[in-house]
Amino acid sequence: MELYEFKAFELSQMLNKKQISSVDLVSSFVNRIKTVDDKLNSFITLCAESALKQAETVDRKRLKGETLSLLAGIPIGIKDNISVKDVRMTCGSKMLENYIAPYDATVVERLKNADSVIIGKMNMDEFAMGSSTQTSYFGACRNPYDISRVAGGSSGGCAAAVSADMIPFALGSDTGGSIRQPSSFCGTVGFKSTYGAVSRYGLTAFASSFDQVGPICKCVKDTAMLFDVIAGCDNRDSTSADKHYGICFANLCDDVRGLKIGVPWELFESISQPDVFTGFKKSLKVFQDLGAQILDITIENTKFALPAYYVISSAEASSNLARFDGVRYGYRADNCTDLNDMYIKSRSQGFGDECKRRIMLGTFVLSAGYYDAYYKKAVSAAKLIADSLNSLFEKVDIIAMPTSPETAFSVGDKLDNPVKMYQSDMFTIFANLAGVPAISVPCGADKIGLPIGLQLMANSFCEQTLLNAAFSFENAFDGIQKPRL
Ligand code: GLN
């Protein structure tokens, strides 16, 4: 077995026992990236040199006998909308093609304090808007299971690279499903925590009231290990929650006896791919066999979820993206006649079609005269859905559903039909609207071998319950084939 094939927690043990060095490890991943990423396009920026240097430093610390964290010396990929000091951060956009981040995001600072080795910045949909990583200015990212298919999005680069063993784990961001849906498409574990559990400082804002940074990993253990490092209050993010989790990794427990799992069956009429539904039902059987209790539940007002999410997220995006005006950051058009002309040309040339669509939609729903009719209504609808979920969590511990209504679709699909693309998020957005934690774990494959994801959600700040449920499932389930590249 090659070093790049191990899970992060296994690598951590090997490093700790000094069976391998971090330099060996980083070199193994860099070689792997150089051999396979041409096919997938999962990296926007590779930091091979600085990663090797950092690996040397960690190796020296270890030889000196310093006590190191579980992540020490292990490489990690960072989605390209998260600031890493002195490294280019493009957000998958021409707008920021040459932008060098002047500071570390809090999550990155915490990784660095844990001696984690940042190996590169991962491909993504432009400004995290999308479900396929096809809107990236740097080209589409491909699915390791079938390179004619998409990796999902918007954190497609993270999921594809973890799936293809180019990195052991990554940090992505999730506004409406961007960690979970690509994880479902690429056979990885993707975890979005409770809103406020992980700092957003240094994450480029898309829809600030939904955005969360989170892990994309090969297994639940690695997910817990990474979450432990990035979670926790940060006074540089005003929405950060003052919550202490303890150590989720050490407290992982695979006992779900008596756990109440609610299933909103009526939602699944919209699943067009029967394999996905079959895979989901088989997962419920696994839980039942483990002693969990499956209960029928109804989430109220679900038909408003997708419209509410797209109205609110576009409204926030139009405001957040106003800062990219050619003056302060990023791209500035040439040959402008005056200030207005410069704004117009810089934004017209710097943003891609999907960003422009959201900016226009968002500006429209916030404008005087339409605010009450659209934005305010969407906020009320979101509140109704959140209330419904919160009251369900008084009766059940977990809500289960497929992560995505389908498996990875072909590159090129849905690009000319934004509404179809938005429907990819029909199951993931609930957790963002309600701010609750959710995880996607691989739970099977379709007829042609593409991964299917199982999504589990829990009540706010019940990350440990959620991780335990996912961990139990993973231990009891046979797993899925790895991609062959
Ligand atoms: N696909 C969703 C969107 O396009 C979610 C994106 C995300 O979670 N960043 O808005």
XYZ file of C-alpha atoms and ligand atoms in Angstrom:
495
model
C 0.000 0.000 0.000
C 1.299 3.465 -0.892
C 1.523 6.158 1.780
C -1.022 8.330 0.003
C -3.656 5.624 0.365
C -3.834 5.715 4.166
C -6.403 7.583 6.176
C -5.247 10.646 8.100
C -5.616 9.069 11.534
C -3.467 6.124 10.380
C -0.840 8.497 9.022
C -0.932 10.328 12.331
C -0.111 7.094 14.178
C 2.672 6.222 11.736
C 4.208 9.668 12.128
C 3.889 9.542 15.868
C 5.698 6.184 15.993
C 8.341 7.669 13.680
C 7.713 4.902 11.129
C 7.513 7.594 8.470
C 8.549 11.215 8.225
C 6.390 14.102 7.173
C 8.792 14.758 4.287
C 8.189 11.181 3.015
C 4.501 11.760 3.319
C 4.353 15.115 1.575
C 6.610 13.812 -1.227
C 4.319 10.840 -1.702
C 1.285 13.111 -2.073
C 3.087 15.581 -4.331
C 4.051 12.720 -6.684
C 0.518 11.424 -6.648
C -0.828 14.901 -7.491
C 1.661 15.239 -10.333
C 0.598 11.891 -11.795
C -3.166 12.116 -11.535
C -4.330 15.709 -11.273
C -3.942 16.365 -14.993
C -7.001 14.184 -15.410
C -9.064 15.795 -12.651
C -8.045 19.456 -12.271
C -8.701 19.498 -8.556
C -5.917 21.933 -7.614
C -5.810 25.615 -8.483
C -2.520 26.240 -6.674
C -0.059 23.586 -5.574
C 2.249 24.643 -2.708
C 4.720 21.758 -3.041
C 7.808 23.714 -2.061
C 6.425 25.410 1.037
C 4.731 22.154 2.073
C 8.029 20.267 1.941
C 9.719 23.013 3.934
C 7.008 22.880 6.550
C 7.242 19.092 6.655
C 10.971 19.397 7.408
C 10.224 21.742 10.293
C 7.664 19.339 11.772
C 10.050 16.404 11.376
C 12.701 18.365 13.261
C 10.251 19.135 16.067
C 9.341 15.474 16.305
C 12.950 14.360 16.440
C 13.533 16.825 19.262
C 10.800 15.028 21.173
C 8.266 17.871 21.183
C 4.670 16.902 21.912
C 2.775 17.355 18.682
C -0.879 17.429 17.696
C -2.603 14.579 15.843
C -2.501 16.618 12.644
C 1.206 17.431 12.847
C 3.030 16.754 9.610
C -0.050 15.653 7.672
C -0.795 17.521 4.436
C -4.177 19.137 3.869
C -5.899 20.834 0.923
C -7.771 24.110 1.424
C -10.669 25.263 -0.722
C -9.620 28.327 -2.651
C -12.039 30.682 -0.888
C -10.235 30.344 2.458
C -7.328 32.712 3.160
C -3.864 31.283 3.584
C -1.332 34.053 4.212
C 0.965 34.794 1.260
C -0.746 32.213 -0.952
C -2.905 33.082 -3.938
C -6.647 32.868 -3.256
C -8.751 32.970 -6.409
C -12.217 31.824 -5.257
C -12.293 30.112 -8.656
C -12.707 33.529 -10.291
C -10.909 35.691 -12.804
C -11.780 38.514 -10.410
C -9.161 37.246 -7.940
C -6.848 35.467 -10.350
C -3.769 37.196 -8.939
C -4.902 37.989 -5.402
C -2.444 37.018 -2.668
C -4.121 36.643 0.725
C -2.491 38.937 3.309
C -3.632 36.974 6.372
C -4.650 33.517 7.598
C -8.260 32.526 8.119
C -8.889 31.449 11.721
C -9.282 27.837 10.601
C -5.936 28.049 8.810
C -4.285 29.651 11.816
C -5.581 26.758 13.929
C -4.264 24.231 11.417
C -0.878 25.908 11.394
C -0.787 25.934 15.193
C -1.416 22.186 14.991
C 1.552 21.864 12.563
C -0.688 20.771 9.739
C 0.970 21.081 6.308
C -0.932 23.102 3.694
C -0.274 21.466 0.345
C -2.475 23.505 -1.956
C -5.618 25.396 -2.817
C -8.491 23.448 -4.280
C -10.690 24.064 -7.307
C -14.252 25.255 -6.749
C -17.259 26.841 -8.401
C -16.740 30.570 -8.796
C -17.266 32.214 -5.387
C -18.751 28.874 -4.210
C -21.836 29.287 -6.388
C -22.711 25.994 -7.982
C -23.172 22.278 -7.557
C -20.678 20.919 -10.046
C -17.343 22.824 -10.010
C -17.948 23.697 -13.632
C -18.267 27.450 -13.064
C -14.607 27.718 -12.041
C -12.569 30.165 -14.113
C -9.809 27.522 -13.921
C -11.839 24.852 -15.683
C -14.151 22.086 -14.497
C -13.007 19.582 -11.909
C -13.661 15.955 -12.866
C -14.976 13.018 -10.888
C -12.312 10.369 -10.077
C -14.874 7.577 -10.579
C -15.548 8.689 -14.158
C -13.727 11.666 -15.598
C -16.555 12.414 -17.992
C -18.629 13.341 -14.928
C -18.564 16.261 -12.519
C -17.102 16.131 -9.021
C -20.085 17.999 -7.567
C -19.726 21.401 -6.007
C -18.897 23.877 -5.020
C -16.071 22.159 -3.067
C -15.503 19.718 -5.950
C -11.719 20.090 -5.944
C -11.525 19.063 -2.266
C -13.765 16.018 -2.695
C -12.150 14.828 -5.944
C -8.642 15.166 -4.522
C -9.491 13.283 -1.309
C -11.266 10.581 -3.287
C -8.305 10.199 -5.663
C -5.765 10.009 -2.790
C -4.086 13.292 -3.692
C -4.670 14.631 -0.189
C -5.756 12.766 2.941
C -8.307 15.444 3.823
C -9.405 18.981 3.059
C -11.320 21.983 4.300
C -14.261 23.011 2.157
C -17.118 25.442 2.680
C -20.838 24.758 2.734
C -23.520 27.386 2.164
C -26.229 25.157 0.727
C -24.522 21.780 0.472
C -21.121 22.457 -1.058
C -19.283 20.118 1.294
C -21.871 17.329 1.355
C -22.980 17.125 -2.274
C -19.474 16.773 -3.783
C -18.698 14.282 -1.022
C -21.715 12.284 -2.103
C -20.549 12.406 -5.757
C -16.934 11.446 -4.985
C -17.434 8.890 -2.197
C -15.945 10.990 0.610
C -17.247 12.021 4.033
C -18.336 15.686 4.166
C -19.320 17.492 7.338
C -20.983 20.854 7.927
C -21.229 21.810 11.582
C -23.793 23.927 13.404
C -23.797 27.517 12.167
C -21.318 29.354 14.366
C -19.358 26.286 15.472
C -16.477 27.043 13.117
C -15.149 30.556 12.521
C -15.874 32.224 9.174
C -13.065 34.746 9.601
C -10.988 34.530 6.435
C -13.600 32.595 4.472
C -14.651 34.706 1.486
C -18.282 35.525 2.200
C -20.935 34.180 -0.157
C -24.134 34.050 1.936
C -22.872 34.937 5.388
C -25.872 33.637 7.318
C -25.369 30.120 5.907
C -21.606 29.796 5.210
C -19.633 27.261 7.272
C -16.139 25.828 6.814
C -15.890 22.068 7.317
C -13.924 18.859 6.691
C -13.962 16.588 3.633
C -12.284 13.304 4.540
C -11.905 9.590 3.807
C -13.680 8.496 6.982
C -15.586 9.733 10.021
C -12.589 9.382 12.359
C -10.568 11.798 10.228
C -13.569 14.122 10.126
C -13.794 14.250 13.921
C -10.029 14.721 14.205
C -10.103 17.719 11.855
C -13.268 19.207 13.345
C -11.671 19.185 16.811
C -8.903 21.446 15.535
C -11.006 23.981 13.626
C -14.051 24.269 15.928
C -14.454 26.770 18.715
C -15.245 30.360 19.467
C -13.436 33.152 17.621
C -13.925 36.765 18.567
C -13.083 37.844 15.027
C -16.367 36.294 13.811
C -19.407 37.931 15.426
C -21.573 34.881 14.652
C -19.142 32.484 16.309
C -20.743 30.413 19.074
C -19.207 30.151 22.511
C -19.435 26.406 22.664
C -16.951 23.853 23.910
C -17.175 20.479 22.277
C -14.567 18.489 24.095
C -12.738 16.069 21.850
C -15.129 14.529 19.341
C -12.379 12.254 17.992
C -11.631 10.652 21.369
C -15.340 10.390 22.191
C -16.402 8.644 18.990
C -18.599 5.736 19.902
C -20.312 3.292 17.579
C -23.392 2.447 19.559
C -26.699 3.585 18.090
C -29.000 1.359 20.119
C -32.153 3.313 20.877
C -31.134 6.207 18.639
C -34.219 7.719 17.013
C -33.809 8.360 13.308
C -36.568 10.327 11.568
C -37.197 9.871 7.848
C -39.239 12.453 5.885
C -40.514 9.996 3.274
C -42.714 12.449 1.389
C -39.597 14.331 0.247
C -38.388 11.439 -1.826
C -41.005 11.681 -4.567
C -38.595 14.038 -6.273
C -35.804 11.452 -6.514
C -35.442 10.693 -10.185
C -32.811 7.969 -9.815
C -34.146 4.749 -8.244
C -30.624 3.546 -7.258
C -30.320 6.495 -4.896
C -33.532 5.585 -3.118
C -32.534 1.905 -2.928
C -29.136 2.830 -1.476
C -30.844 5.032 1.077
C -33.300 2.332 2.148
C -30.446 -0.155 2.549
C -28.695 2.318 4.852
C -31.780 2.519 7.044
C -31.699 -1.269 7.300
C -28.086 -1.059 8.509
C -29.178 1.325 11.259
C -32.121 -0.879 12.189
C -29.865 -3.912 12.463
C -27.644 -1.894 14.783
C -30.588 -1.226 17.079
C -31.645 2.266 15.991
C -35.306 3.120 15.714
C -36.630 4.459 12.406
C -39.554 6.910 12.675
C -41.700 8.553 10.007
C -41.591 12.325 10.165
C -42.813 15.278 8.114
C -40.837 18.451 7.597
C -43.317 21.283 7.063
C -43.229 23.703 4.134
C -40.485 21.865 2.283
C -41.621 23.224 -1.072
C -40.414 26.663 -0.025
C -36.928 25.495 0.900
C -35.202 25.787 -2.453
C -36.770 29.144 -3.448
C -36.132 30.589 0.009
C -32.503 29.460 -0.062
C -31.848 30.903 -3.518
C -33.537 34.242 -2.715
C -31.700 34.709 0.585
C -28.323 33.419 -0.598
C -28.435 35.551 -3.753
C -29.458 38.619 -1.742
C -26.504 38.145 0.578
C -24.181 37.342 -2.319
C -25.127 40.547 -4.156
C -24.164 42.510 -1.081
C -21.011 40.511 -0.296
C -19.705 40.639 -3.855
C -20.145 44.409 -4.084
C -16.629 44.765 -2.678
C -15.136 43.391 -5.896
C -15.268 46.656 -7.791
C -11.850 46.919 -9.378
C -10.735 49.452 -6.757
C -9.723 47.494 -3.705
C -9.217 43.897 -4.743
C -8.517 41.885 -7.783
C -9.258 42.472 -11.412
C -9.448 45.967 -12.879
C -10.394 46.493 -16.514
C -8.169 48.547 -18.809
C -9.165 51.535 -20.889
C -11.899 52.928 -18.684
C -13.258 56.391 -19.291
C -14.425 57.196 -15.756
C -15.167 55.582 -12.388
C -18.529 54.160 -13.389
C -17.114 52.758 -16.582
C -14.359 51.102 -14.533
C -16.847 49.492 -12.148
C -18.965 48.215 -14.995
C -16.111 46.885 -17.098
C -14.216 45.348 -14.164
C -17.268 43.523 -12.850
C -18.513 42.507 -16.292
C -15.150 41.070 -17.248
C -14.144 39.733 -13.816
C -17.253 37.719 -12.893
C -18.569 34.668 -14.701
C -22.191 34.082 -15.714
C -23.376 32.331 -12.537
C -22.049 35.088 -10.261
C -23.688 37.724 -12.449
C -26.977 35.827 -12.341
C -26.915 35.738 -8.536
C -25.858 39.379 -8.232
C -28.750 40.436 -10.452
C -31.264 38.203 -8.703
C -30.037 39.299 -5.285
C -30.093 42.989 -6.163
C -33.600 42.603 -7.520
C -35.050 40.882 -4.447
C -33.492 43.491 -2.171
C -34.641 46.496 -4.170
C -37.258 48.901 -2.835
C -40.663 47.685 -3.932
C -39.626 44.021 -4.183
C -38.005 43.538 -0.791
C -41.313 42.709 0.946
C -42.533 40.506 -1.866
C -39.392 38.378 -2.163
C -36.678 38.809 0.412
C -38.910 39.232 3.438
C -41.113 36.337 2.371
C -38.103 34.104 1.825
C -36.822 34.905 5.309
C -40.251 34.010 6.764
C -40.322 30.755 4.804
C -36.825 29.859 5.981
C -37.910 30.512 9.560
C -40.911 28.178 9.170
C -38.663 25.401 7.875
C -36.128 25.956 10.647
C -38.928 25.889 13.238
C -40.250 22.645 11.794
C -36.812 21.006 11.923
C -36.176 22.253 15.437
C -39.448 20.851 16.703
C -38.696 17.510 15.013
C -35.460 17.333 16.959
C -37.551 17.212 20.117
C -38.759 13.800 18.929
C -35.813 12.356 17.011
C -32.033 12.462 17.409
C -31.182 12.252 13.731
C -32.949 13.061 10.467
C -31.851 10.910 7.523
C -32.212 11.433 3.777
C -30.096 10.985 0.670
C -27.498 13.736 0.265
C -28.363 14.318 -3.365
C -31.277 13.174 -5.528
C -28.807 11.715 -8.033
C -25.260 10.493 -8.539
C -22.600 12.472 -10.429
C -23.910 13.860 -13.710
C -21.990 14.404 -16.932
C -19.688 17.362 -17.468
C -21.675 19.939 -19.446
C -25.029 18.903 -18.002
C -27.313 21.479 -16.387
C -25.024 24.379 -17.312
C -27.686 25.870 -19.547
C -30.453 25.210 -17.013
C -29.690 26.929 -13.705
C -32.922 25.815 -12.030
C -32.077 22.168 -12.695
C -28.644 22.790 -11.229
C -30.213 24.403 -8.144
C -32.373 21.320 -7.632
C -29.211 19.336 -6.864
C -29.364 21.017 -3.448
C -32.923 20.013 -2.578
C -31.840 17.822 0.344
C -28.767 19.659 1.569
C -30.210 23.160 2.043
C -32.395 22.193 5.032
C -29.383 22.025 7.315
C -28.226 25.469 6.170
C -31.650 27.070 6.530
C -31.937 25.690 10.068
C -28.244 26.107 10.952
C -27.999 22.502 12.157
C -25.078 20.107 11.623
C -25.168 17.580 8.766
C -22.870 14.945 7.346
C -22.710 12.950 4.132
C -21.244 9.442 4.245
C -20.862 7.020 1.333
C -23.654 4.424 1.470
C -23.449 2.524 -1.808
C -23.048 2.870 -5.548
C -25.407 3.130 -8.495
C -25.572 0.643 -11.382
C -22.452 2.020 -13.004
C -20.430 2.256 -9.810
C -20.858 5.938 -8.947
C -21.034 6.678 -5.206
C -24.276 7.468 -3.386
C -24.281 9.597 -0.228
C -26.356 9.230 2.916
C -27.081 12.487 4.708
C -27.629 12.619 8.458
C -28.602 15.759 10.363
C -28.761 16.428 14.100
C -29.911 19.209 16.383
C -27.745 22.313 16.803
C -24.510 21.616 18.671
C -25.172 17.855 18.714
C -22.091 17.209 16.568
C -20.990 14.313 18.732
C -24.319 12.486 18.310
C -24.124 13.054 14.581
C -20.526 11.906 14.248
C -21.268 8.840 16.379
C -24.206 7.890 14.153
C -22.102 8.315 11.009
C -19.234 6.385 12.616
C -21.537 3.489 13.530
C -22.909 3.365 10.029
C -19.462 3.435 8.480
C -18.256 0.594 10.711
C -21.251 -1.586 9.895
C -21.340 -0.854 6.173
C -19.105 -2.682 3.669
C -17.814 0.536 2.142
C -17.570 1.383 -1.531
C -14.981 0.611 -4.181
C -12.215 3.148 -4.545
C -11.926 4.961 -7.871
C -9.417 3.528 -10.325
C -7.246 6.161 -11.873
N -25.092 24.714 -4.734
C -25.464 25.711 -3.803
C -25.394 27.066 -4.449
O -25.019 27.131 -5.560
C -24.605 25.648 -2.591
C -23.314 26.306 -2.706
C -22.498 26.230 -1.460
O -22.849 25.498 -0.531
N -21.444 27.001 -1.420
O -25.709 28.050 -3.881
